[in-house]
Amino acid sequence: MASDQIESVIKKIIRQIGRECAARGQTLSETLVAFMVKAVVLDPRNDFNVDRILTKKDVQNLTQLCVTRLLDTTNPSLSTIKMQVYFDMNYANRAELLREQHCVLEGRLAPVVRDITDSRPRVQEEMKNVYQKIVSYVLLSSGLGSPTDMEVVREVTAALQSVFPQTEMITFISLSKKNKEQQLKNLAMLVTGIRLYNKECGKGGRGIDDLPAILNEAIPSATESVDEGLNTCHTLAHQYTALLESMQEDLHRYTQLSSFKLREALFNVRQYEAFLCILLSDAITSAQEVEKMNVQFAATMEQLKNTVQNKVSIDTREVFPLFVALSNLWTSFQDEILLLSFLTNMTNNLQQFLEIQSQLFPEEVLTLLLEGVTVKSDEERIRETMGTRVNVSDFKNQEWLFPETTDNFDQLLIQYHGFCAHAIGVKGLTLPGNPAIGILKHKERCYVFSSREAAYIFAQDPDKFIQLNVEKAKEHAELIQLLELRHQFEYLAPYAQARNADKCLMKPTTKCDSSTQTDTHILPPTIVTSYEWNEWELRRKAIKLANLRRKLTHAMQTDLSHMRRENSTQVYLPKDVSTQTKRDNSSNVPRPQIFLEGLRGGSSPTTHMVKVDLTRAVDET
């Protein structure tokens, strides 16, 4: 099938699955359904191969499997996939979120800006209306107070008149549209800075919240909430890991716990933990930025107070930059409020995907299962292996990295999200890797391990265990994002390819480098070189042509020049010759240092002079 036909069939399948789930009371997004289709197709136990034409039975089978998994609300795997889809669709880093927010603000202010820049007032009343619109723009763009609060409007108007009186409206109207927009932004920053200064002096500031105080109180609260979620995740992950290890060691325990979906629950907790770590990192970054901005804001405000003091007239070149600096810092405070609100909402919304843990493993059930089981935390596992290290001499063709021999060791990009590369495919566990044991660099990728023994086993045949990890990710599709394996699944063949080399599930995307070039001037030049704009030059050419009408050309040939041949000679050009003289050399002689003592005389009537020669010898220089 052609790629367009395959894409069309997949879209139909996705829509069909969505309709069936909706008919059973579950409204799901197309992104989630598409992810589930991919998960079902990748699972080698389902034996799908889309390289062949899908029959009606294949489509029905695929649809049924996807619907069954999407409606199984007791499966932690589905909650993990929903969590991943939600995070991918809603999370944005600081730069992206602020850029989007600024674009939204500019879009909301665009009609007001357009109304101001396109207006052409002629009478005084129209001038006054445009000025009021400028006041509204300044108030809306700053976000300091409500436009319906008349006291706030009067305060903004007074601040604007101090830097932009209505008498300057004529000059403003004469500007180009681009210059008008730039001046509006400058006026908004100046007015914001003036209002912040007045609030600090106790002369205004109505509708301006104390953002630094709000942030200083809200950031620790948000960080504490994320920390509580992380502690819960760590506890559950450690307990699930201990139960899974006990299943592998004791057959009786395996029979007892096989009905529980411990492995899927572990992956769910680990994914929740990874997302909370991202949010916690953003919260810490926000706290650091707020701390720096508090210092800068206080310093700028103090400098402005010292500049203004009680002066009647002040040079605008001194205070205007300070007002703009205050405005920019306050905008940064507003951005941090937005970021903090976003992080808080993300943290609260992620909690719904962890609720399945309490449904599958109530506290009393989990306590009963953990009887006689030793639970180790990730930190304890790492401490147990701190004294062990890989012996590099045991491996001839493997490259191992250690802290003392590798620059930027802590910044290396570790595969599988820092989990042990051996335990994932062999045991199906996400054990924390210990870089102190040694980081294996294989095919430009770095791998860590939970123990020295695991490192030795993996290093014997890394490709084999990497493939085992890939197969494990095919069985549990949530591992693709948890272990950061998306780049591998763009070029991976399915499980069915091992049995049939002629067919594959996912072919590598064909790519090629191409370039195009266009002519600088597509049409031939139309410049008339004989064109003259100067009428005196045209007059001169006309006179010249008129004179040529009365001119005759005469030619004659003498007997001496008849049939004379041309002679030529050839000479050898002189060649350039150069010589080199002897080289220049120089030497350094000591500087004479001679001192005379006693020239000023003394107590005796006669003068006794002493000559002291401190000049160094030639061989000492």
Coordinates of C-alpha atoms in Angstrom, one line a residue:
M1 CA 0.0 0.0 0.0
A2 CA 1.1 3.5 -0.7
S3 CA 2.0 5.7 2.3
D4 CA -1.1 7.9 1.7
Q5 CA -3.4 4.9 1.7
I6 CA -1.8 3.5 4.9
E7 CA -2.2 6.9 6.6
S8 CA -5.8 7.1 5.5
V9 CA -6.5 3.5 6.8
I10 CA -4.9 4.3 10.2
K11 CA -7.0 7.5 10.5
K12 CA -10.2 5.6 9.8
I13 CA -9.1 3.0 12.5
I14 CA -8.4 5.7 15.0
R15 CA -11.8 7.4 14.4
Q16 CA -13.6 4.0 14.6
I17 CA -11.9 3.2 17.9
G18 CA -12.8 6.6 19.3
R19 CA -16.4 6.1 18.3
E20 CA -16.6 2.7 20.0
C21 CA -15.0 4.0 23.2
A22 CA -17.4 7.0 23.2
A23 CA -20.4 4.6 22.8
R24 CA -19.2 2.8 25.9
G25 CA -18.9 6.0 27.9
Q26 CA -15.2 6.9 27.4
T27 CA -14.4 10.0 25.4
L28 CA -10.8 9.9 24.4
S29 CA -8.6 12.2 22.4
E30 CA -7.3 11.1 19.0
T31 CA -3.7 11.4 20.3
L32 CA -4.3 8.9 23.0
V33 CA -6.0 6.5 20.6
A34 CA -3.2 6.9 18.1
F35 CA -0.6 6.1 20.8
M36 CA -2.6 3.0 21.8
V37 CA -2.8 1.8 18.1
K38 CA 1.0 2.1 18.0
A39 CA 1.4 0.3 21.2
V40 CA -0.8 -2.6 20.1
V41 CA 1.0 -2.9 16.7
L42 CA 4.4 -2.8 18.3
D43 CA 3.6 -5.5 20.8
P44 CA 5.1 -8.7 19.4
R45 CA 2.5 -10.8 21.1
N46 CA -0.2 -9.4 18.8
D47 CA 1.8 -10.4 15.6
F48 CA 0.8 -7.4 13.5
N49 CA 2.5 -6.5 10.2
V50 CA 1.3 -3.4 8.4
D51 CA 3.6 -4.0 5.5
R52 CA 1.0 -6.2 4.0
I53 CA -2.5 -5.1 3.0
L54 CA -4.7 -5.1 6.1
T55 CA -7.7 -7.3 5.7
K56 CA -11.1 -6.6 7.2
K57 CA -10.3 -9.2 9.9
D58 CA -7.0 -7.5 10.7
V59 CA -8.7 -4.2 11.2
Q60 CA -11.4 -5.7 13.4
N61 CA -8.8 -7.4 15.5
L62 CA -6.7 -4.3 15.9
T63 CA -9.8 -2.2 16.7
Q64 CA -11.0 -4.8 19.3
L65 CA -7.6 -5.0 21.0
C66 CA -7.3 -1.2 21.2
V67 CA -10.8 -0.7 22.6
T68 CA -10.2 -3.5 25.2
R69 CA -7.0 -1.8 26.4
L70 CA -8.5 1.7 26.4
L71 CA -11.5 0.6 28.4
D72 CA -9.5 -1.4 31.0
T73 CA -9.4 1.2 33.8
T74 CA -7.8 -1.3 36.2
N75 CA -4.6 -1.4 34.1
P76 CA -1.8 0.9 35.3
S77 CA -0.3 0.8 31.8
L78 CA -3.3 2.8 30.5
S79 CA -2.9 5.4 33.2
T80 CA 0.7 5.7 32.4
I81 CA 0.0 6.2 28.7
K82 CA -2.7 8.8 29.5
M83 CA -0.2 10.6 31.8
Q84 CA 2.4 10.7 29.0
V85 CA -0.1 12.0 26.4
Y86 CA -1.3 14.6 28.9
F87 CA 2.2 15.8 29.7
D88 CA 3.3 15.9 26.1
M89 CA 0.2 18.0 25.0
N90 CA 0.2 20.4 28.0
Y91 CA 3.8 20.9 29.3
A92 CA 6.0 23.7 27.9
N93 CA 9.3 24.9 29.2
R94 CA 9.9 28.4 30.5
A95 CA 10.8 30.0 27.2
E96 CA 8.0 28.4 25.2
L97 CA 5.4 29.2 27.9
L98 CA 6.4 32.9 28.2
R99 CA 6.7 33.3 24.4
E100 CA 3.1 31.9 24.0
Q101 CA 1.8 34.1 26.8
H102 CA 3.4 37.3 25.3
C103 CA 1.9 36.4 21.9
V104 CA -1.5 36.0 23.5
L105 CA -1.2 39.4 25.3
E106 CA -0.1 41.1 22.0
G107 CA -3.0 39.5 20.3
R108 CA -5.5 40.9 22.9
L109 CA -3.9 44.4 22.6
A110 CA -3.7 44.3 18.8
P111 CA -7.2 45.9 18.3
V112 CA -6.4 48.7 20.7
V113 CA -3.0 49.4 19.1
R114 CA -4.6 49.3 15.6
D115 CA -7.3 51.7 16.7
I116 CA -4.7 54.1 18.0
T117 CA -2.2 53.9 15.1
D118 CA -4.8 54.1 12.3
S119 CA -6.7 57.1 13.8
R120 CA -6.3 60.5 12.1
P121 CA -7.8 63.0 14.5
R122 CA -8.2 66.5 13.3
V123 CA -10.2 68.3 16.0
Q124 CA -9.5 68.7 19.7
E125 CA -12.3 66.3 20.7
E126 CA -10.9 63.5 18.5
M127 CA -7.4 64.2 19.9
K128 CA -8.8 63.7 23.4
N129 CA -10.5 60.4 22.5
V130 CA -7.2 59.0 21.0
Y131 CA -5.4 60.1 24.2
Q132 CA -7.9 58.2 26.3
K133 CA -7.3 55.1 24.2
I134 CA -3.6 55.5 24.9
V135 CA -4.4 55.5 28.6
S136 CA -6.4 52.3 28.2
Y137 CA -3.6 50.7 26.3
V138 CA -1.0 51.6 28.9
L139 CA -3.3 50.2 31.7
L140 CA -4.1 47.0 29.8
S141 CA -0.5 46.2 28.8
S142 CA 0.9 46.7 32.3
G143 CA -1.8 44.5 34.0
L144 CA -1.7 46.8 37.1
G145 CA -5.3 47.4 38.1
S146 CA -8.7 47.1 36.5
P147 CA -9.8 49.4 33.6
T148 CA -13.1 49.8 35.4
D149 CA -11.6 51.3 38.5
M150 CA -11.7 55.1 38.0
E151 CA -9.1 55.7 40.7
V152 CA -6.7 53.5 38.8
V153 CA -7.5 55.2 35.5
R154 CA -6.9 58.7 37.1
E155 CA -3.6 57.4 38.4
V156 CA -2.5 56.1 35.0
T157 CA -3.6 59.3 33.3
A158 CA -1.6 61.5 35.7
A159 CA 1.5 59.4 35.2
L160 CA 1.1 59.5 31.5
Q161 CA 0.6 63.2 31.4
S162 CA 3.9 63.7 33.3
V163 CA 5.8 62.1 30.4
F164 CA 3.5 62.5 27.5
P165 CA 1.2 65.6 27.8
Q166 CA -1.7 66.0 25.4
T167 CA 0.1 68.8 23.6
E168 CA 2.5 66.2 22.1
M169 CA -0.4 64.4 20.4
I170 CA 0.2 66.3 17.1
T171 CA 3.8 65.0 17.0
F172 CA 2.6 61.5 17.8
I173 CA 0.1 61.5 15.0
S174 CA 2.7 62.5 12.5
L175 CA 4.8 59.4 13.2
S176 CA 4.8 56.3 11.1
K177 CA 2.8 53.3 12.3
K178 CA 5.9 51.4 13.4
N179 CA 7.2 54.4 15.3
K180 CA 3.8 54.8 17.0
E181 CA 3.8 51.2 18.1
Q182 CA 7.3 51.6 19.6
Q183 CA 6.4 54.8 21.4
L184 CA 3.3 53.1 22.9
K185 CA 5.5 50.4 24.3
N186 CA 7.9 52.9 25.7
L187 CA 5.1 55.0 27.3
A188 CA 3.6 51.8 28.9
M189 CA 7.0 50.9 30.5
L190 CA 7.5 54.5 31.7
V191 CA 4.1 54.8 33.3
T192 CA 4.5 51.3 34.9
G193 CA 7.8 52.4 36.4
I194 CA 6.3 55.7 37.7
R195 CA 3.4 53.9 39.3
L196 CA 5.7 51.4 41.0
Y197 CA 7.8 54.2 42.3
N198 CA 4.8 56.1 43.6
K199 CA 3.6 52.9 45.3
E200 CA 7.0 52.6 47.0
C201 CA 6.7 56.2 48.2
G202 CA 3.2 55.7 49.4
K203 CA 1.6 58.1 46.9
G204 CA -0.4 55.7 44.8
G205 CA -0.2 52.2 43.5
R206 CA -3.9 51.3 43.7
G207 CA -4.6 47.8 42.1
I208 CA -0.9 46.8 42.2
D209 CA -0.4 43.5 44.1
D210 CA 2.8 42.8 46.0
L211 CA 4.1 40.2 43.6
P212 CA 7.5 39.6 45.3
A213 CA 5.7 38.8 48.6
I214 CA 3.2 36.6 46.8
L215 CA 6.0 34.7 45.1
N216 CA 8.1 34.3 48.2
E217 CA 5.1 32.6 49.9
A218 CA 3.8 30.6 46.9
I219 CA 7.1 29.1 45.6
P220 CA 7.9 27.2 48.8
S221 CA 4.3 26.0 49.0
A222 CA 4.5 24.7 45.4
T223 CA 7.9 23.1 46.0
E224 CA 6.6 21.4 49.1
S225 CA 3.6 20.0 47.2
V226 CA 5.9 18.5 44.5
D227 CA 8.2 17.1 47.2
E228 CA 5.3 15.3 48.9
G229 CA 4.4 13.7 45.6
L230 CA 8.0 12.6 45.0
N231 CA 8.2 11.1 48.5
T232 CA 5.0 9.1 47.8
C233 CA 6.4 8.0 44.4
H234 CA 9.7 6.9 46.0
T235 CA 8.0 4.9 48.7
L236 CA 5.8 3.0 46.2
A237 CA 8.6 2.5 43.7
H238 CA 10.9 1.0 46.4
Q239 CA 8.1 -1.3 47.6
Y240 CA 7.1 -2.5 44.1
T241 CA 10.7 -3.2 43.3
A242 CA 11.2 -5.2 46.4
L243 CA 8.1 -7.3 45.6
L244 CA 9.2 -7.9 42.0
E245 CA 12.6 -9.0 43.2
S246 CA 11.0 -11.4 45.7
M247 CA 8.9 -12.9 42.9
Q248 CA 12.0 -13.8 40.9
E249 CA 13.8 -15.3 43.9
D250 CA 10.9 -17.3 45.4
L251 CA 8.5 -19.4 43.2
H252 CA 5.8 -19.3 45.9
R253 CA 5.9 -15.5 46.0
Y254 CA 5.7 -15.5 42.2
T255 CA 2.5 -17.6 42.3
Q256 CA 1.1 -15.3 45.0
L257 CA 1.9 -12.0 43.2
S258 CA 1.5 -13.0 39.6
S259 CA -2.1 -11.8 39.5
F260 CA -1.1 -8.3 40.5
K261 CA 0.1 -5.9 37.9
L262 CA 3.2 -4.9 39.8
R263 CA 5.4 -4.3 36.9
E264 CA 2.9 -1.9 35.2
A265 CA 2.4 -0.2 38.5
L266 CA 6.1 0.3 38.9
F267 CA 6.4 1.9 35.5
N268 CA 3.4 4.1 36.3
V269 CA 5.1 5.4 39.5
R270 CA 8.5 5.9 37.8
Q271 CA 6.9 7.9 35.0
Y272 CA 5.0 10.1 37.6
E273 CA 8.3 10.5 39.4
A274 CA 10.1 11.6 36.2
F275 CA 7.4 14.3 35.4
L276 CA 7.5 15.6 39.0
C277 CA 11.3 15.9 38.8
I278 CA 10.8 18.1 35.7
L279 CA 8.3 20.3 37.5
L280 CA 10.5 20.5 40.6
S281 CA 13.4 21.6 38.5
D282 CA 11.3 24.4 37.0
A283 CA 10.1 25.4 40.4
I284 CA 13.7 25.6 41.7
T285 CA 14.7 27.7 38.6
S286 CA 11.8 30.0 39.3
A287 CA 12.8 30.4 42.9
Q288 CA 16.4 31.3 41.9
E289 CA 15.1 33.9 39.3
V290 CA 12.8 35.5 41.8
E291 CA 15.6 35.8 44.3
K292 CA 17.8 37.6 41.8
M293 CA 15.0 39.8 40.7
N294 CA 14.2 40.8 44.3
V295 CA 17.8 42.0 44.7
Q296 CA 17.7 43.9 41.3
F297 CA 14.4 45.5 42.1
A298 CA 15.4 46.7 45.5
A299 CA 18.7 48.1 44.1
T300 CA 17.0 49.9 41.2
M301 CA 14.3 51.4 43.5
E302 CA 17.0 52.6 45.8
Q303 CA 19.0 54.2 43.0
L304 CA 15.8 55.9 41.7
K305 CA 15.0 57.3 45.2
N306 CA 18.6 58.7 45.4
T307 CA 18.2 60.2 41.9
V308 CA 14.8 61.8 42.5
Q309 CA 14.9 62.7 46.2
N310 CA 13.0 66.0 46.5
K311 CA 14.2 67.6 43.3
V312 CA 11.8 69.9 41.4
S313 CA 13.2 69.1 38.0
I314 CA 15.1 66.0 36.9
D315 CA 16.9 65.1 33.8
T316 CA 14.9 62.5 31.9
R317 CA 18.0 60.8 30.7
E318 CA 18.7 59.8 34.3
V319 CA 15.3 58.6 35.5
F320 CA 13.7 57.2 32.4
P321 CA 16.1 54.2 32.1
L322 CA 15.4 53.5 35.8
F323 CA 11.6 53.6 35.3
V324 CA 12.0 51.2 32.3
A325 CA 14.2 48.9 34.4
L326 CA 11.5 48.8 37.1
S327 CA 8.9 48.0 34.5
N328 CA 10.9 45.2 33.0
L329 CA 11.6 43.6 36.4
W330 CA 7.9 43.8 37.3
T331 CA 7.0 42.1 34.0
S332 CA 9.4 39.4 35.0
F333 CA 7.6 39.0 38.3
Q334 CA 4.3 38.7 36.4
D335 CA 5.9 36.0 34.2
E336 CA 7.0 34.1 37.3
I337 CA 3.5 34.2 38.7
L338 CA 2.2 32.7 35.4
L339 CA 4.9 30.0 35.5
L340 CA 4.1 29.1 39.1
S341 CA 0.4 28.9 38.3
F342 CA 1.2 26.6 35.4
L343 CA 3.4 24.3 37.4
T344 CA 0.8 24.1 40.2
N345 CA -1.9 23.2 37.8
M346 CA 0.3 20.6 36.1
T347 CA 1.1 19.0 39.5
N348 CA -2.5 18.9 40.5
N349 CA -3.7 17.4 37.2
L350 CA -1.0 14.7 37.3
Q351 CA -2.3 13.3 40.6
Q352 CA -5.3 11.8 38.8
F353 CA -3.0 9.4 37.0
L354 CA -1.7 8.0 40.3
E355 CA -5.1 7.3 41.8
I356 CA -5.0 3.8 40.3
Q357 CA -2.3 2.9 42.8
S358 CA -4.6 3.2 45.8
Q359 CA -7.3 1.2 43.9
L360 CA -5.0 -1.8 43.1
F361 CA -2.9 -1.7 46.2
P362 CA -4.7 -0.4 49.2
E363 CA -2.4 0.3 52.2
E364 CA -3.5 -2.8 54.1
V365 CA -3.0 -5.1 51.1
L366 CA 0.4 -3.6 50.4
T367 CA 1.4 -4.0 54.0
L368 CA 0.3 -7.7 53.9
L369 CA 2.3 -8.4 50.8
L370 CA 5.4 -6.8 52.1
E371 CA 5.6 -9.0 55.2
G372 CA 9.1 -10.6 55.3
V373 CA 10.3 -8.5 52.3
T374 CA 13.3 -6.2 52.7
V375 CA 12.6 -2.8 51.1
K376 CA 15.6 -0.9 49.9
S377 CA 15.5 2.7 48.7
D378 CA 17.4 3.9 45.6
E379 CA 19.9 5.7 47.9
E380 CA 20.6 2.5 49.8
R381 CA 21.1 0.5 46.6
I382 CA 23.6 3.1 45.4
R383 CA 25.5 3.2 48.7
E384 CA 25.8 -0.6 48.7
T385 CA 27.7 -0.4 45.4
M386 CA 29.8 2.6 46.0
G387 CA 32.9 0.5 46.9
T388 CA 32.7 -1.6 43.7
R389 CA 34.1 -0.5 40.3
V390 CA 34.7 -2.1 36.9
N391 CA 38.2 -3.2 36.2
V392 CA 39.0 -1.6 32.8
S393 CA 41.8 -4.2 32.1
D394 CA 39.1 -6.9 31.9
F395 CA 37.7 -5.3 28.8
K396 CA 39.9 -4.8 25.7
N397 CA 37.4 -3.4 23.3
Q398 CA 35.1 -1.4 25.7
E399 CA 35.4 2.2 26.7
W400 CA 34.6 2.9 30.4
L401 CA 34.2 6.4 31.8
F402 CA 34.9 7.4 35.4
P403 CA 34.6 10.7 37.4
E404 CA 38.3 11.3 37.7
T405 CA 39.1 10.6 34.1
T406 CA 36.2 12.3 32.3
D407 CA 35.4 16.0 32.0
N408 CA 31.8 17.1 32.7
F409 CA 31.1 13.6 34.1
D410 CA 27.9 14.7 35.8
Q411 CA 26.6 16.2 32.5
L412 CA 26.9 13.0 30.4
L413 CA 23.7 12.0 28.6
I414 CA 22.8 8.6 30.2
Q415 CA 20.6 6.2 28.3
Y416 CA 17.3 4.8 29.7
H417 CA 16.8 7.8 32.0
G418 CA 19.6 6.7 34.3
F419 CA 18.2 3.2 35.0
C420 CA 20.3 0.1 34.9
A421 CA 20.7 -1.0 31.3
H422 CA 20.9 -4.7 32.3
A423 CA 17.9 -4.9 34.7
I424 CA 15.3 -3.5 32.2
G425 CA 15.4 -6.2 29.6
V426 CA 16.4 -9.1 31.9
K427 CA 14.4 -8.5 35.0
G428 CA 11.9 -5.9 33.8
L429 CA 12.9 -3.6 36.7
T430 CA 13.8 0.1 36.7
L431 CA 16.7 0.0 39.1
P432 CA 18.8 3.2 39.6
G433 CA 22.2 3.1 38.0
N434 CA 25.3 4.0 39.9
P435 CA 27.8 6.0 37.7
A436 CA 30.6 5.4 40.2
I437 CA 30.7 1.7 39.1
G438 CA 31.6 2.9 35.6
I439 CA 29.8 4.3 32.6
L440 CA 30.0 2.1 29.5
K441 CA 30.3 4.0 26.3
H442 CA 29.1 1.9 23.4
K443 CA 28.4 3.3 20.0
E444 CA 28.6 6.9 21.3
R445 CA 25.9 6.1 23.9
C446 CA 26.5 5.9 27.7
Y447 CA 25.0 3.2 30.0
V448 CA 25.0 2.8 33.8
F449 CA 24.4 -0.2 35.9
S450 CA 23.1 -1.1 39.4
S451 CA 25.9 -3.5 40.2
R452 CA 29.4 -4.5 39.1
E453 CA 28.1 -7.9 38.0
A454 CA 25.4 -6.4 35.9
A455 CA 28.0 -4.2 34.2
Y456 CA 30.2 -7.2 33.4
I457 CA 27.3 -9.2 31.9
F458 CA 26.1 -6.3 29.8
A459 CA 29.5 -5.4 28.5
Q460 CA 30.0 -8.9 27.1
D461 CA 27.4 -8.4 24.5
P462 CA 25.8 -4.9 24.7
D463 CA 23.9 -5.2 21.4
K464 CA 22.1 -8.2 22.7
F465 CA 20.9 -6.5 25.9
I466 CA 20.0 -3.3 24.1
Q467 CA 17.7 -5.4 21.8
L468 CA 16.2 -7.1 24.9
N469 CA 15.4 -3.6 26.3
V470 CA 13.8 -2.7 23.0
E471 CA 11.6 -5.9 23.0
K472 CA 10.6 -5.1 26.6
A473 CA 9.5 -1.6 25.5
K474 CA 7.4 -3.2 22.7
E475 CA 5.6 -5.3 25.3
H476 CA 5.1 -2.3 27.5
A477 CA 4.7 0.8 25.3
E478 CA 4.9 3.2 28.2
L479 CA 8.6 2.4 28.4
I480 CA 9.2 4.1 25.1
Q481 CA 8.9 7.5 26.7
L482 CA 10.0 6.6 30.2
L483 CA 13.3 5.2 28.9
E484 CA 13.5 7.8 26.2
L485 CA 13.6 5.3 23.3
R486 CA 11.7 7.3 20.7
H487 CA 14.7 7.8 18.6
Q488 CA 15.3 4.1 18.4
F489 CA 11.7 3.2 17.5
E490 CA 11.9 5.4 14.4
Y491 CA 14.2 2.9 12.8
L492 CA 13.3 -0.4 14.5
A493 CA 11.8 -3.5 12.9
P494 CA 9.1 -5.4 14.6
Y495 CA 9.2 -8.8 16.3
A496 CA 7.7 -10.4 13.2
Q497 CA 10.8 -9.4 11.2
A498 CA 12.9 -11.9 13.1
R499 CA 10.8 -14.6 11.5
N500 CA 10.3 -13.1 8.1
A501 CA 13.2 -11.1 6.8
D502 CA 11.3 -9.9 3.7
K503 CA 8.7 -8.0 5.7
C504 CA 8.9 -5.3 8.3
L505 CA 6.6 -3.3 10.4
M506 CA 8.3 0.1 10.5
K507 CA 10.6 1.0 7.7
P508 CA 13.2 3.7 8.1
T509 CA 12.2 7.1 6.8
T510 CA 13.9 7.8 3.5
K511 CA 15.9 11.1 3.6
C512 CA 18.1 12.9 1.2
D513 CA 19.9 16.2 0.9
S514 CA 18.7 18.4 -1.9
S515 CA 19.3 22.0 -2.9
T516 CA 17.9 24.4 -5.4
Q517 CA 19.3 27.6 -6.9
T518 CA 17.5 30.4 -8.6
D519 CA 19.0 33.0 -11.0
T520 CA 19.6 36.4 -9.5
H521 CA 17.9 38.1 -12.5
I522 CA 15.4 35.8 -14.2
L523 CA 14.5 38.3 -17.0
P524 CA 17.1 39.8 -19.3
P525 CA 18.2 43.3 -18.3
T526 CA 16.2 46.2 -19.8
I527 CA 18.6 49.0 -19.1
V528 CA 19.2 51.3 -22.1
T529 CA 22.8 52.3 -22.0
S530 CA 22.4 55.0 -24.5
Y531 CA 19.8 56.8 -22.4
E532 CA 20.7 60.4 -21.4
W533 CA 18.7 62.5 -19.0
N534 CA 20.7 65.6 -19.5
E535 CA 19.3 67.7 -22.3
W536 CA 22.6 69.5 -22.9
E537 CA 24.3 66.1 -23.5
L538 CA 21.6 65.2 -26.0
R539 CA 22.2 68.6 -27.7
R540 CA 25.9 67.9 -27.9
K541 CA 25.3 64.4 -29.5
A542 CA 22.8 66.0 -32.0
I543 CA 25.3 68.6 -33.1
K544 CA 28.0 65.9 -33.5
L545 CA 25.7 63.8 -35.7
A546 CA 24.8 66.8 -37.8
N547 CA 28.4 67.7 -38.4
L548 CA 29.2 64.1 -39.5
R549 CA 26.8 64.6 -42.5
R550 CA 29.4 67.0 -44.0
K551 CA 32.4 64.9 -43.3
L552 CA 34.2 62.7 -45.8
T553 CA 36.6 59.9 -45.2
H554 CA 39.7 59.7 -47.6
A555 CA 42.2 56.9 -47.9
M556 CA 45.3 56.4 -50.1
Q557 CA 48.1 54.0 -50.5
T558 CA 51.7 54.7 -51.7
D559 CA 54.1 52.5 -53.6
L560 CA 56.3 52.1 -50.6
S561 CA 53.5 50.7 -48.4
H562 CA 52.1 48.4 -51.1
M563 CA 52.5 44.8 -50.2
R564 CA 54.8 45.5 -47.3
R565 CA 55.1 42.7 -44.9
E566 CA 55.0 43.1 -41.1
N567 CA 58.1 42.4 -39.1
S568 CA 58.3 41.3 -35.5
T569 CA 61.0 40.4 -33.1
Q570 CA 61.1 38.5 -29.9
V571 CA 63.2 39.2 -26.8
Y572 CA 63.8 37.4 -23.6
L573 CA 62.5 39.3 -20.6
P574 CA 65.1 39.8 -17.9
K575 CA 64.7 37.4 -15.0
D576 CA 64.6 38.5 -11.4
V577 CA 67.7 37.5 -9.5
S578 CA 68.3 38.1 -5.9
T579 CA 71.0 37.4 -3.4
Q580 CA 71.1 37.2 0.4
T581 CA 73.7 39.0 2.5
K582 CA 75.1 37.8 5.8
R583 CA 72.7 37.9 8.7
D584 CA 72.6 40.7 11.2
N585 CA 73.5 40.0 14.8
S586 CA 73.7 42.0 17.9
S587 CA 74.7 41.6 21.5
N588 CA 73.7 43.2 24.8
V589 CA 76.3 44.8 27.0
P590 CA 75.8 45.7 30.6
R591 CA 74.7 49.1 31.5
P592 CA 77.4 51.1 33.4
Q593 CA 76.5 51.8 37.0
I594 CA 79.1 54.0 38.8
F595 CA 78.3 55.9 42.0
L596 CA 80.4 58.7 43.7
E597 CA 80.3 59.1 47.5
G598 CA 81.4 62.1 49.6
L599 CA 80.8 64.9 47.0
R600 CA 78.7 66.9 49.5
G601 CA 81.5 67.0 52.1
G602 CA 81.3 66.3 55.7
S603 CA 82.5 67.4 59.2
S604 CA 86.2 67.4 58.0
P605 CA 87.5 70.4 56.0
T606 CA 88.8 68.2 53.3
T607 CA 86.6 66.2 50.9
H608 CA 87.1 62.5 50.5
M609 CA 85.4 61.0 47.4
V610 CA 84.8 57.3 47.1
K611 CA 84.1 55.8 43.6
V612 CA 81.9 52.7 43.6
D613 CA 81.6 50.7 40.3
L614 CA 78.5 48.4 40.4
T615 CA 78.6 47.5 36.7
R616 CA 78.0 43.8 36.1
A617 CA 80.5 41.7 34.2
V618 CA 79.8 40.9 30.5
D619 CA 79.6 37.2 31.1
E620 CA 76.8 37.7 33.8
T621 CA 74.4 39.3 31.4

